[in-house]
CSV table of C-alpha atoms and ligand atoms in Angstrom, one decimal:
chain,number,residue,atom,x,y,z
H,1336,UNK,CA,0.0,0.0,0.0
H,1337,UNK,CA,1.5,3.6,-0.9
H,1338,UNK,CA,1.9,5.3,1.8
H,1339,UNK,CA,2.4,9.4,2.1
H,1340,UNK,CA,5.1,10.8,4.2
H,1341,UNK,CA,2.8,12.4,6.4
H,1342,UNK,CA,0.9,9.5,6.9
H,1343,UNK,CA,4.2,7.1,7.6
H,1344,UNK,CA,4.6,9.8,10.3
H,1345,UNK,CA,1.4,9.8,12.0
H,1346,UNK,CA,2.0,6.3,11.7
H,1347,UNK,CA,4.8,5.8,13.6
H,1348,UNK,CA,3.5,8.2,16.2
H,1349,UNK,CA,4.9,11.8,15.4
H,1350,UNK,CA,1.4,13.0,16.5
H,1351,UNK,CA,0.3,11.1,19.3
H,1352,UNK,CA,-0.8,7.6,20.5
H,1353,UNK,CA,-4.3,8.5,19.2
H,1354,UNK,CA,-3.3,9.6,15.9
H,1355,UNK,CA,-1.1,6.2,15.7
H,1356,UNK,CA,-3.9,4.0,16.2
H,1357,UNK,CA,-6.3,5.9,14.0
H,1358,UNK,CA,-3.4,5.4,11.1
H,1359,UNK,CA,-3.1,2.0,12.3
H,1360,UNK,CA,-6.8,1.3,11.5
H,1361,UNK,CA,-7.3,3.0,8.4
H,1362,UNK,CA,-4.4,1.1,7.0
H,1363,UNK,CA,-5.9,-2.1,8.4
H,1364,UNK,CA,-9.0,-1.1,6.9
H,1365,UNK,CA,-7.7,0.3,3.4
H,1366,UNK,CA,-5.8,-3.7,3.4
H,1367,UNK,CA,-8.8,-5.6,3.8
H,1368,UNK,CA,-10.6,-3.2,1.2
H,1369,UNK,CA,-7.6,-3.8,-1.5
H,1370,UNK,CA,-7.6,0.0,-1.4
H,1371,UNK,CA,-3.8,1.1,-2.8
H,1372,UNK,CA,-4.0,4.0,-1.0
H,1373,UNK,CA,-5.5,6.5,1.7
H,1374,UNK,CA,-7.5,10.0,0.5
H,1375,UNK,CA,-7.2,13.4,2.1
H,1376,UNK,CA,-10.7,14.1,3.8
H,1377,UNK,CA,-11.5,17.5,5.2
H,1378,UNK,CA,-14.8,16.6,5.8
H,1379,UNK,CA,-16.3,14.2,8.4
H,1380,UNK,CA,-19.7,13.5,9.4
H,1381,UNK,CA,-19.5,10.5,12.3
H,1382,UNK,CA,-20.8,9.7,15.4
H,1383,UNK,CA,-19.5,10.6,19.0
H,1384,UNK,CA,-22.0,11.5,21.2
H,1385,UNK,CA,-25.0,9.6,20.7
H,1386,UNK,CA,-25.3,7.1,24.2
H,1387,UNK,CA,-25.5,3.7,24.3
H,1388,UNK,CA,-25.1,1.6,27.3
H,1389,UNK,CA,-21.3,0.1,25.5
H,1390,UNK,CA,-20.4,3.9,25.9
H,1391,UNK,CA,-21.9,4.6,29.3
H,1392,UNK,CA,-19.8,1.5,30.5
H,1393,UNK,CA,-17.1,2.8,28.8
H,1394,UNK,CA,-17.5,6.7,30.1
H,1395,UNK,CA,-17.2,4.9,33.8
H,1396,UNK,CA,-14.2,3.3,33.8
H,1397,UNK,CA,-11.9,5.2,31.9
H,1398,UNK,CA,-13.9,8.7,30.8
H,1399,UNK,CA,-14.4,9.8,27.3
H,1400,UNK,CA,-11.0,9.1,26.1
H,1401,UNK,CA,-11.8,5.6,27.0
H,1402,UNK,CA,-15.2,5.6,25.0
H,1403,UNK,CA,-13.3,7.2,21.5
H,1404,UNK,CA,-10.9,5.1,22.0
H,1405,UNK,CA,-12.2,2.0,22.2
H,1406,UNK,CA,-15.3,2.8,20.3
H,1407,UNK,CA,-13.6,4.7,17.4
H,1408,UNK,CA,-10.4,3.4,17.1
H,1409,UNK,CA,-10.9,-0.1,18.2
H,1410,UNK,CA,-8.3,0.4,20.6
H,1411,UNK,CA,-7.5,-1.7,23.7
H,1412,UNK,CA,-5.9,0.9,25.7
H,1413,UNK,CA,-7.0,4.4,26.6
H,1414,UNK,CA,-5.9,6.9,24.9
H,1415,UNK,CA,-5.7,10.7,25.2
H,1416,UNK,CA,-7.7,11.7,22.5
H,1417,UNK,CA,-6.1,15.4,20.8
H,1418,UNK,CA,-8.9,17.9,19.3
H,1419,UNK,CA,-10.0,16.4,15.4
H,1420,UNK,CA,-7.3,17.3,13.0
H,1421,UNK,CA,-10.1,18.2,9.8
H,1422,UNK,CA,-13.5,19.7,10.4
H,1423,UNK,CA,-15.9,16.6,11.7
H,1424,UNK,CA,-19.5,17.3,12.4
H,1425,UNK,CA,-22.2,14.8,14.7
H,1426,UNK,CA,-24.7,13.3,13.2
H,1427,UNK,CA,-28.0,12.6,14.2
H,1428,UNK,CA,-27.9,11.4,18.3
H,1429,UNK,CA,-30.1,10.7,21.2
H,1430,UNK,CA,-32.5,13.1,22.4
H,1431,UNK,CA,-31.5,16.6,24.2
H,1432,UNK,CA,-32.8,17.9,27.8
H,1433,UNK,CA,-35.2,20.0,26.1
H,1434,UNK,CA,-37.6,16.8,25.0
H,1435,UNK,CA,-37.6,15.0,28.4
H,1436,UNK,CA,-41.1,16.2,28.9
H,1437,UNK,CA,-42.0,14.8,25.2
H,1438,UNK,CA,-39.9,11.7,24.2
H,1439,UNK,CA,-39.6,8.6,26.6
H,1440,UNK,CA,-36.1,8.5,26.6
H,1441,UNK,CA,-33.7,7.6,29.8
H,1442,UNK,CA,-32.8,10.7,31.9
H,1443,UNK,CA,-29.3,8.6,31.9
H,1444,UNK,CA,-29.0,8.6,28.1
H,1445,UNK,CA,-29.7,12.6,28.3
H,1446,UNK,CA,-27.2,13.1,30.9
H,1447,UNK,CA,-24.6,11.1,29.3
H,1448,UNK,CA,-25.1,13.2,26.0
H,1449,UNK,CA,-25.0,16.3,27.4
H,1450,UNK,CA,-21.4,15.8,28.8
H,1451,UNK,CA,-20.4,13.6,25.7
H,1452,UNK,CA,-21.4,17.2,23.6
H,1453,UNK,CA,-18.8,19.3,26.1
H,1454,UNK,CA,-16.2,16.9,25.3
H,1455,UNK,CA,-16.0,16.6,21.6
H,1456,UNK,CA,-17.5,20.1,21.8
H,1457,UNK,CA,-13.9,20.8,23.1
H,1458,UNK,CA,-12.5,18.9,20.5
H,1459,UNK,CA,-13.8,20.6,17.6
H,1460,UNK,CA,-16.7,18.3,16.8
H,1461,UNK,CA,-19.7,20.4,15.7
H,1462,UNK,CA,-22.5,19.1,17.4
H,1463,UNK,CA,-25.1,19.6,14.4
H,1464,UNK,CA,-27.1,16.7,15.7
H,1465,UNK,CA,-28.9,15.5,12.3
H,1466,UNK,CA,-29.1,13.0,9.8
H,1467,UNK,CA,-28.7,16.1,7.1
H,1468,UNK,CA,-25.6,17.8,8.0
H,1469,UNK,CA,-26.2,19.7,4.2
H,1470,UNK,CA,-28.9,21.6,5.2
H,1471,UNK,CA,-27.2,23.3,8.1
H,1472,UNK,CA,-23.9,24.4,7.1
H,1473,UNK,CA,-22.2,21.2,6.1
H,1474,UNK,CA,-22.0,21.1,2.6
H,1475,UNK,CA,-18.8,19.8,0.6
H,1476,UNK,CA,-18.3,20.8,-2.7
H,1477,UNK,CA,-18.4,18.9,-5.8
H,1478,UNK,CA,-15.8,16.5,-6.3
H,1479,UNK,CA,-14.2,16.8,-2.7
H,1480,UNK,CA,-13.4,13.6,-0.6
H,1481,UNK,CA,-15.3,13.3,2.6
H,1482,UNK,CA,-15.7,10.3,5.3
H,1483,UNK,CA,-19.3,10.2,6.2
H,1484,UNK,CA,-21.6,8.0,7.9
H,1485,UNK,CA,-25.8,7.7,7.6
H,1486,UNK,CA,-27.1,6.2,4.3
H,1487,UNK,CA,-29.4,9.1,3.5
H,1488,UNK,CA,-26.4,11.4,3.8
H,1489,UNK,CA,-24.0,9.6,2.2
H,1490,UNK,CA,-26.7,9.4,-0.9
H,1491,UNK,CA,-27.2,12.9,-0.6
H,1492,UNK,CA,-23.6,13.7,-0.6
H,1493,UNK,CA,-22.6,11.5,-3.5
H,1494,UNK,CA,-25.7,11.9,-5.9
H,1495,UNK,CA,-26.6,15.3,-5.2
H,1496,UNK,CA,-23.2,17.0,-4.5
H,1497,UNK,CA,-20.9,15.6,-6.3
H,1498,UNK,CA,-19.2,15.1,-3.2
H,1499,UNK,CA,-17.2,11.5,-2.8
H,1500,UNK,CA,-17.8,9.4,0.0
H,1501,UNK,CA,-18.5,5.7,1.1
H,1502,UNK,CA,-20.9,5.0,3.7
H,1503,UNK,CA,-18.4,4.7,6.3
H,1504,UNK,CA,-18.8,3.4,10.2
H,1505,UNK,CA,-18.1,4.8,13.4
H,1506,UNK,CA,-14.8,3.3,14.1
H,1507,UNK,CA,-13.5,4.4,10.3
H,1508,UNK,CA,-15.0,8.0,10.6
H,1509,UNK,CA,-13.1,8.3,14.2
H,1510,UNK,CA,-10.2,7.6,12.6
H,1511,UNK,CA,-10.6,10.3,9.6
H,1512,UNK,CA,-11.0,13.0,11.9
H,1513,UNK,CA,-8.0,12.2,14.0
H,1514,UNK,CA,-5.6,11.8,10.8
H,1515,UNK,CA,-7.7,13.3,7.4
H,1516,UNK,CA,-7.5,10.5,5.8
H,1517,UNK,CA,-10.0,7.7,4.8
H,1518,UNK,CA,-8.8,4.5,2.5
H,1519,UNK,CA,-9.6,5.6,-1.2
H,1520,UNK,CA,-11.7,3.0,-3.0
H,1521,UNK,CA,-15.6,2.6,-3.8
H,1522,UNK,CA,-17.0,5.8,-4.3
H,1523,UNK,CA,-14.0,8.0,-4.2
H,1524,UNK,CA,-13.5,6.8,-7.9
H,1525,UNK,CA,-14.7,7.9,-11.1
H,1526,UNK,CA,-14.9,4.5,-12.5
H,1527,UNK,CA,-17.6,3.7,-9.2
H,1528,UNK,CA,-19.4,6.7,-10.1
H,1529,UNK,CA,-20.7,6.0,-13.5
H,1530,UNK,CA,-24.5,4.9,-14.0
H,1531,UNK,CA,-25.0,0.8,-13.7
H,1532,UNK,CA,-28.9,0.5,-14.5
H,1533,UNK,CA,-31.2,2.8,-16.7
H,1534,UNK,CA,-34.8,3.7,-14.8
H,1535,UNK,CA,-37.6,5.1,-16.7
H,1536,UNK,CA,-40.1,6.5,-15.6
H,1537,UNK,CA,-43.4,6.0,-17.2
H,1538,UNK,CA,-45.8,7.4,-14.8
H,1539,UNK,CA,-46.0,11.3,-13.6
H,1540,UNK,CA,-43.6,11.8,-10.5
H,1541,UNK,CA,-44.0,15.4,-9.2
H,1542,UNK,CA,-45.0,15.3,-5.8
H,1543,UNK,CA,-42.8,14.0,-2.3
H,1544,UNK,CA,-44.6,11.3,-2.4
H,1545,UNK,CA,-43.8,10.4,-5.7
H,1546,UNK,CA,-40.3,10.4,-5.3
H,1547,UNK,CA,-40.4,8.5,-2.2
H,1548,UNK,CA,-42.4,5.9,-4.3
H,1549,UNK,CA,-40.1,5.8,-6.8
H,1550,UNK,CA,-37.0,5.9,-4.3
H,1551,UNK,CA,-38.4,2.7,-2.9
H,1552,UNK,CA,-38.5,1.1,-5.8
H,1553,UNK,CA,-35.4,2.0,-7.2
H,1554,UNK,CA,-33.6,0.8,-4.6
H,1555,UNK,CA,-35.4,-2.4,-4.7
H,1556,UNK,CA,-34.7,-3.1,-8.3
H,1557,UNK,CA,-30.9,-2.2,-8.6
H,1558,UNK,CA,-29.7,-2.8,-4.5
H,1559,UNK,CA,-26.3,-1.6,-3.7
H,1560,UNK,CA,-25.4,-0.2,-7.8
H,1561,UNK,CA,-25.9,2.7,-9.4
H,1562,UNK,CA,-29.1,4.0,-11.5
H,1563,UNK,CA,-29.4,6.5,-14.2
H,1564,UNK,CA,-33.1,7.9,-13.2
H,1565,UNK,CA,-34.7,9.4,-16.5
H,1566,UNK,CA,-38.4,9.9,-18.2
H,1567,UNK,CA,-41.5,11.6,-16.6
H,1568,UNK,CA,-40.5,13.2,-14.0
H,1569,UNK,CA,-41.0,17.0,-12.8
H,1570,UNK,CA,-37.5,19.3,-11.7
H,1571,UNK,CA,-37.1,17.7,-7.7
H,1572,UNK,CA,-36.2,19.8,-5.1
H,1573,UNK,CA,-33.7,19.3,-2.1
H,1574,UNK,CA,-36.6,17.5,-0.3
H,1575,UNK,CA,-37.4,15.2,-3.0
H,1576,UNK,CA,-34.3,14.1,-3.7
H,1577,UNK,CA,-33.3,14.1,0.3
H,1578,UNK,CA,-37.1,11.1,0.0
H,1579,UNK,CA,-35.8,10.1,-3.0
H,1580,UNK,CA,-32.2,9.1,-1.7
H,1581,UNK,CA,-33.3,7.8,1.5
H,1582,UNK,CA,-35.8,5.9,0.1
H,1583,UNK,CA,-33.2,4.2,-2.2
H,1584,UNK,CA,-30.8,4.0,0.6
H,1585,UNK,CA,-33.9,1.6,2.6
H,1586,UNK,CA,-35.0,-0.4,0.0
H,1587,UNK,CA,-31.5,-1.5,-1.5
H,1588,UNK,CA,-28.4,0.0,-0.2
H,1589,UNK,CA,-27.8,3.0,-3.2
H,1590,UNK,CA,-25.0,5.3,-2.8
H,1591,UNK,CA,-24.2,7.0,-5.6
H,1592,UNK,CA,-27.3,7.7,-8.7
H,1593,UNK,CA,-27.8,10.1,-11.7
H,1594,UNK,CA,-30.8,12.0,-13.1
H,1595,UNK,CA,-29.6,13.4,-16.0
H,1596,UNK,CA,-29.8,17.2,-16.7
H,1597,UNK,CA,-30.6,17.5,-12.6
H,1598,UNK,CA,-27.6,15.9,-10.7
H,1599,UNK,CA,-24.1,17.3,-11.1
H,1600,UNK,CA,-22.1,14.5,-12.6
H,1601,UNK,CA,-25.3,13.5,-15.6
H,1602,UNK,CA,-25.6,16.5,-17.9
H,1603,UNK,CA,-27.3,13.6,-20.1
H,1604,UNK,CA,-27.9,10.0,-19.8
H,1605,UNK,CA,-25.1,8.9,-21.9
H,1606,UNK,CA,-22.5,10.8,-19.6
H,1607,UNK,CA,-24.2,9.4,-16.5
H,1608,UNK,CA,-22.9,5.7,-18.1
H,1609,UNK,CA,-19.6,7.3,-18.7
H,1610,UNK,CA,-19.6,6.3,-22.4
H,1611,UNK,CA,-20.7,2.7,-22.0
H,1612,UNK,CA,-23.6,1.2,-23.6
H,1613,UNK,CA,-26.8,2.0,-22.1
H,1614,UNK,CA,-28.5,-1.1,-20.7
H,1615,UNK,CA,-32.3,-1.8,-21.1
H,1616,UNK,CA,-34.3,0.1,-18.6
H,1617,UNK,CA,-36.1,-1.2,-15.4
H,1618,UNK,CA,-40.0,0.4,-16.1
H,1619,UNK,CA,-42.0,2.5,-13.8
H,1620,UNK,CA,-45.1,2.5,-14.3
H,1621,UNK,CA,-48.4,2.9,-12.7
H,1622,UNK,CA,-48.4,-0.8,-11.3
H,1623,UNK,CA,-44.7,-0.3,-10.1
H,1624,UNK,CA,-46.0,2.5,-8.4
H,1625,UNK,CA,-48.9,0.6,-6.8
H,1626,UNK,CA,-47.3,-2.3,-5.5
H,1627,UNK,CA,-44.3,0.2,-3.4
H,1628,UNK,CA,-47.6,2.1,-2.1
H,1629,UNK,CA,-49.2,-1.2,-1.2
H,1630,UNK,CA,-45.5,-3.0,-0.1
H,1631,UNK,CA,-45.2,0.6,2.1
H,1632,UNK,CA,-48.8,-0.4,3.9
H,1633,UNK,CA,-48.6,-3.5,4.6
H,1634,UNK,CA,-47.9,-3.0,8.0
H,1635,UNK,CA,-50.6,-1.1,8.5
H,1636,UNK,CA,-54.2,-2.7,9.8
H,1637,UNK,CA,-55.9,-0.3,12.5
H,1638,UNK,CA,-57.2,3.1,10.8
H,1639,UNK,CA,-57.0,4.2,14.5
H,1640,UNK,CA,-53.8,6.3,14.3
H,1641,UNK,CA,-51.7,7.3,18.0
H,1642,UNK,CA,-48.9,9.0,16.1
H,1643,UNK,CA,-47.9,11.0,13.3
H,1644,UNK,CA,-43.9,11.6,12.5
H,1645,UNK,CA,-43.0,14.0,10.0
H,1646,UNK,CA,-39.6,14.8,8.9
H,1647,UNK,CA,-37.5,11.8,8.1
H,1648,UNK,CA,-34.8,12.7,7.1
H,1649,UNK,CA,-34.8,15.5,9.6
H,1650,UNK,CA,-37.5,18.1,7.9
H,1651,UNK,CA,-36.1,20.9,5.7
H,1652,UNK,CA,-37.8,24.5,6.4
H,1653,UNK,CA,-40.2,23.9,3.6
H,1654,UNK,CA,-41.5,21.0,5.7
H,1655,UNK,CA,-41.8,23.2,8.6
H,1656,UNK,CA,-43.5,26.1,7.1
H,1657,UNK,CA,-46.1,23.7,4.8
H,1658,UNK,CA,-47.0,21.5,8.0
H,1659,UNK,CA,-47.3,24.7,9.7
H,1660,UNK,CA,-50.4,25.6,7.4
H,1661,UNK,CA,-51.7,22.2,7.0
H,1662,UNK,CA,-52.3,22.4,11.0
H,1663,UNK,CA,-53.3,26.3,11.3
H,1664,UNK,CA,-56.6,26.5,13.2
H,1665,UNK,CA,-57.0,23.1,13.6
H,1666,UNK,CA,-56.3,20.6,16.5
H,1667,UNK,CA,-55.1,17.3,17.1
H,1668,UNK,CA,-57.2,14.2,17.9
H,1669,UNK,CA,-56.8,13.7,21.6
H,1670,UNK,CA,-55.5,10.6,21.2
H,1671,UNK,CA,-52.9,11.1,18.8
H,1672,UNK,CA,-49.9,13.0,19.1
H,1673,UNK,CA,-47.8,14.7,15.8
H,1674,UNK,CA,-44.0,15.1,15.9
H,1675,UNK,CA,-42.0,16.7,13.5
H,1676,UNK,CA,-38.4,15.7,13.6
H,1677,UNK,CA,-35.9,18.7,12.1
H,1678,UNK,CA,-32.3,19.9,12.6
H,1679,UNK,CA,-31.7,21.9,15.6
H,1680,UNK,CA,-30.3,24.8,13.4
H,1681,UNK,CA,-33.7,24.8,11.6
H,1682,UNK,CA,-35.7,24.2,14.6
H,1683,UNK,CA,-34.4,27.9,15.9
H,1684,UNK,CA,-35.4,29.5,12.3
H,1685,UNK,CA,-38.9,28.1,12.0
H,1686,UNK,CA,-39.7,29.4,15.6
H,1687,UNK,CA,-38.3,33.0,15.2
H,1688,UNK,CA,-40.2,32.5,12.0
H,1689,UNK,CA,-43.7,31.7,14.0
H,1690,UNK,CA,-44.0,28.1,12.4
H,1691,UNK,CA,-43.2,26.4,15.5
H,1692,UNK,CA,-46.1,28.4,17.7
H,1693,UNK,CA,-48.5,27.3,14.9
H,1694,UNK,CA,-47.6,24.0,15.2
H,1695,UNK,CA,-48.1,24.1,18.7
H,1696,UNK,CA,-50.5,25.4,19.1
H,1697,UNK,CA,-52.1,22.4,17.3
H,1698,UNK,CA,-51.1,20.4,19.7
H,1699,UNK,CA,-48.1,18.9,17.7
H,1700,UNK,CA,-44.2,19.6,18.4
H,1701,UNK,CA,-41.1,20.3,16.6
H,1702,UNK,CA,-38.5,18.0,17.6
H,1703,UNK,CA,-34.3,17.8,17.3
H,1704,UNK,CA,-31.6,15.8,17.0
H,1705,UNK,CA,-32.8,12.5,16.9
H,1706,UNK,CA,-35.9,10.4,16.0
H,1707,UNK,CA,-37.5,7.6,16.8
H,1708,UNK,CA,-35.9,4.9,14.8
H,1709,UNK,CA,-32.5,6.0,15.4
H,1710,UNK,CA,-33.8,6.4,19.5
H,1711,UNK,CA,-36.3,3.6,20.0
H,1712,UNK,CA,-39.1,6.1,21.2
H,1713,UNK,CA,-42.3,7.1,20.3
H,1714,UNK,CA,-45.1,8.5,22.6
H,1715,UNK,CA,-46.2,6.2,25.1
H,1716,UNK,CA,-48.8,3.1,24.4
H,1717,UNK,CA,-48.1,4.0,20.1
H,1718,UNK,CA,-49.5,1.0,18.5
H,1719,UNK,CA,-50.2,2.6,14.7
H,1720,UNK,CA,-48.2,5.4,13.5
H,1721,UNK,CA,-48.4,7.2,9.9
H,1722,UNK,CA,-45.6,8.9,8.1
H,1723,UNK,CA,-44.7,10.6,4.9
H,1724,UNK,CA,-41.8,9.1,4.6
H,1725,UNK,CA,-40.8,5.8,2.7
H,1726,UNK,CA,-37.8,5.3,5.3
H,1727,UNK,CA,-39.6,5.9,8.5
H,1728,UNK,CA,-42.2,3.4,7.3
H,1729,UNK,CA,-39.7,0.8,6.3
H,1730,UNK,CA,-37.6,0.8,9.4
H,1731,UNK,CA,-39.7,2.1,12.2
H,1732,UNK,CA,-42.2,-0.9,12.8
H,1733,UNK,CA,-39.7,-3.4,12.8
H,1734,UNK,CA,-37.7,-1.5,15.4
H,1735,UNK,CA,-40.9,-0.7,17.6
H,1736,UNK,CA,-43.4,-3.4,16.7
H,1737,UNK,CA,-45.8,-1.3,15.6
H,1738,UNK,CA,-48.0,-0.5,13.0
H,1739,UNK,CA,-47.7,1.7,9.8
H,1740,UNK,CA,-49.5,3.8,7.1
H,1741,UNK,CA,-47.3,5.8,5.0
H,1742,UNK,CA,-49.1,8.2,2.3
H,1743,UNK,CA,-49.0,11.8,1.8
H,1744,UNK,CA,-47.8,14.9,4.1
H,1745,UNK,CA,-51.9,16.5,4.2
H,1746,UNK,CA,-53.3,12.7,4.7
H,1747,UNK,CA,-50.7,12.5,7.9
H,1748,UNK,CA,-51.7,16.0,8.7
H,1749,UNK,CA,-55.8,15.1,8.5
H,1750,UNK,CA,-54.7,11.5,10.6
H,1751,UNK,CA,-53.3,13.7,13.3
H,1752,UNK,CA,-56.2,15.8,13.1
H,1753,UNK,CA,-59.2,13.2,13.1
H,1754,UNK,CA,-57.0,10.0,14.9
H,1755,UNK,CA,-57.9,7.9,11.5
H,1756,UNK,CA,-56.1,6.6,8.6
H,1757,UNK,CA,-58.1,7.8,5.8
H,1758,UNK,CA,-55.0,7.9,3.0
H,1759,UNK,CA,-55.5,6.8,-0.4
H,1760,UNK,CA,-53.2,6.4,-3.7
H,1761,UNK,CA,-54.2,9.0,-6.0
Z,360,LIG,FE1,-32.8,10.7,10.0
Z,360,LIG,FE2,-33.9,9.1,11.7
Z,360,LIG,FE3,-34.8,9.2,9.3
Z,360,LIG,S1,-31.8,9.6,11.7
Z,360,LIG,S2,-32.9,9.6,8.1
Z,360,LIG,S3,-34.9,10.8,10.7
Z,360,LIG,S4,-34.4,7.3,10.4
């Protein structure tokens, strides 16, 4: 494996124990990958803070340099962990003090967060605390090499941006932000860039749904490669594609896709294939669409809905602002209760903006940081929740044993409202 200068150095220990082992594992890791050699990141998105009882065990017998240590450089030993070396931001964690009277989550987990965010804090993490880091500040420019963790990120990231990263893990991430480097293989190349499959679209996609439809079953067809998107669809926004993506990312395990003439690296189908023949397309249609609806509600048998979560990934302001005016003047169903998950950064704009006092005042709340797939809570006694979101529905009743309706962002609005499923395909 070719090796740097700078990295034999960190290597050998010029900058620390820490720095050492987080060589030590990236080299490691760049072996078992075949990888040739490492890439300069400046640009990390991992996870330090969010608790876990591993890290709580951890915290207690040898503090937070114990926890990174062990946890994010699979080291034995404790080591004194230095402040990051390139800018590294959290991702999505465990829920803050400010939800304690919401969200059934441990007191322990809160406490153990709170510290864990004056820690890295000190470090030079930036404790953005969501699963969409590129709505609030983090947002790598085409063609720059990043280490990121969170599928719908990653997605985002490569598809969207331009950006270049695998979907890393929380031991390779540590190590990235310790050293700036990352091995260089998958998606960092041109040559794992390039369109594998051909999707066309034959039915209308326009609305979030839609593209969470059509995410879903994307993903489904082509797994873990890469699809060229093309056909009828309308111009998507940063909250379709952030559905579209995650969708994808649920279904199969996509990374990296094209829709020509909208995402950076497919001004037209043939350059999304990078020259190579263009393979038969996977169809669309109106039945494809019906039976990712259907496969979405399967889950779903009581109309009686107890929940309604918007916001997965973490809303964007337009999310905010629209469920804002879906709920103005009305009230929720007593027995039902309406989060709306969202990055703390936007969480601060749509209350100075009045959204939040809206929402509110509904009866519904705007949470951060977290949700509840990611921190096994929803209100108390849920039995049948409904989302907008093809991810939330995928993962969520697994993880809770509960059930699901997923349709539209009004029909979730009007289930919060009235306490019944009463969503259609239209
Ligand atoms: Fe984000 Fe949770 Fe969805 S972390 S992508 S809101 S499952």
């Amino acid at each position: 494996m070719i090796l740097t200068d700078d990295e034999r150095r960190m290597r050998d220990g010029a900058d620390g124990p820490a720095v050492a082992a987080a060589m030590d594992l990236l080299i490691r890791y760049a072996a078992a990958l075949d990888a040739e050699r490492l890439c300069t990141v400046r640009n990390v998105a991992g996870t330090t803070t969010q608790p876990s009882p591993l890290k709580a065990r951890l915290v207690a017998e040898g503090g937070w340099d114990r926890a990174f240590s062990v946890i994010n450089l699979d080291a034995d030993e404790t080591l004194p962990i230095p402040p990051m070396a390139v800018p590294t931001c959290q991702l999505q964690q465990g829920f803050g003090p400010d939800s304690v009277d919401v969200v059934p989550y441990p007191a322990d987990f809160v406490a153990l967060q709170s510290d864990a965010e004056v820690f890295y804090g000190g470090r030079g993490v930036s404790v953005l605390a969501t699963c969409t880091p590129y709505q609030v500040g983090n947002l790598p420019v085409r063609g720059e090499h990043c280490a990121w963790m969170e599928s719908s990120a990653v997605v985002y990231a490569n598809a969207v941006l331009g950006a270049r990263t695998n979907c890393e893990g929380t031991a390779s991430t540590g190590a990235a932000s310790l050293t700036g480097r990352v091995p260089c293989w998958g998606n960092h190349h041109d040559e794992h860039r390039r369109g594998t499959h051909l999707v066309r679209v034959d039915t209308p996609v326009a609305t979030f749904l839609d593209w969470g439809l059509l995410g879903y079953f994307t993903g489904d067809a082509v797994q873990e490669a890469r699809p060229v998107v093309t056909g009828d669809h309308a111009l998507p926004d940063l909250t379709d594609l952030k559905h579209f993506g995650a969708a994808a990312a649920s279904s199969g395990g996509v990374e990296m896709y094209h829709i020509p003439g909208v995402t950076p690296e497919a001004p037209t189908t043939e350059a999304a294939f990078g020259g190579a023949r263009v393979p038969e397309p996977l169809v669309y249609g109106a039945a494809e669409r019906r039976a990712m609806y259907e496969r979405l509600n399967d889950q779903g048998d009581s109309p009686d809905v107890d929940f309604v979560l918007l916001g997965c990934p973490h809303a964007s302001l337009d999310q905010i602002r629209d469920a804002a005016r879906a709920l103005d003047g009305r009230r929720l169903h007593a027995g039902t209760e309406l989060w709306i998950m969202a990055p703390r950064a936007l969480a601060a704009v749509a209350e100075r903006s009045g959204y939040t006092a809206v929402i509110e005042r509904a009866g519904g709340r705007v949470l951060t940081d977290s949700c509840p797939a990611m921190s096994r809570a929803a209100p108390e006694g849920t039995r049948v929740f409904a989302t907008d979101s093809a991810k939330q529905a995928h993962y969520l009743p697994a993880i809770l044993g509960i059930e699901a309706w997923f349709g539209s962002t009004a029909e979730c609005v009007d289930a919060a409202v009235t306490g019944r499923w009463r969503g259609e395909l239209r």
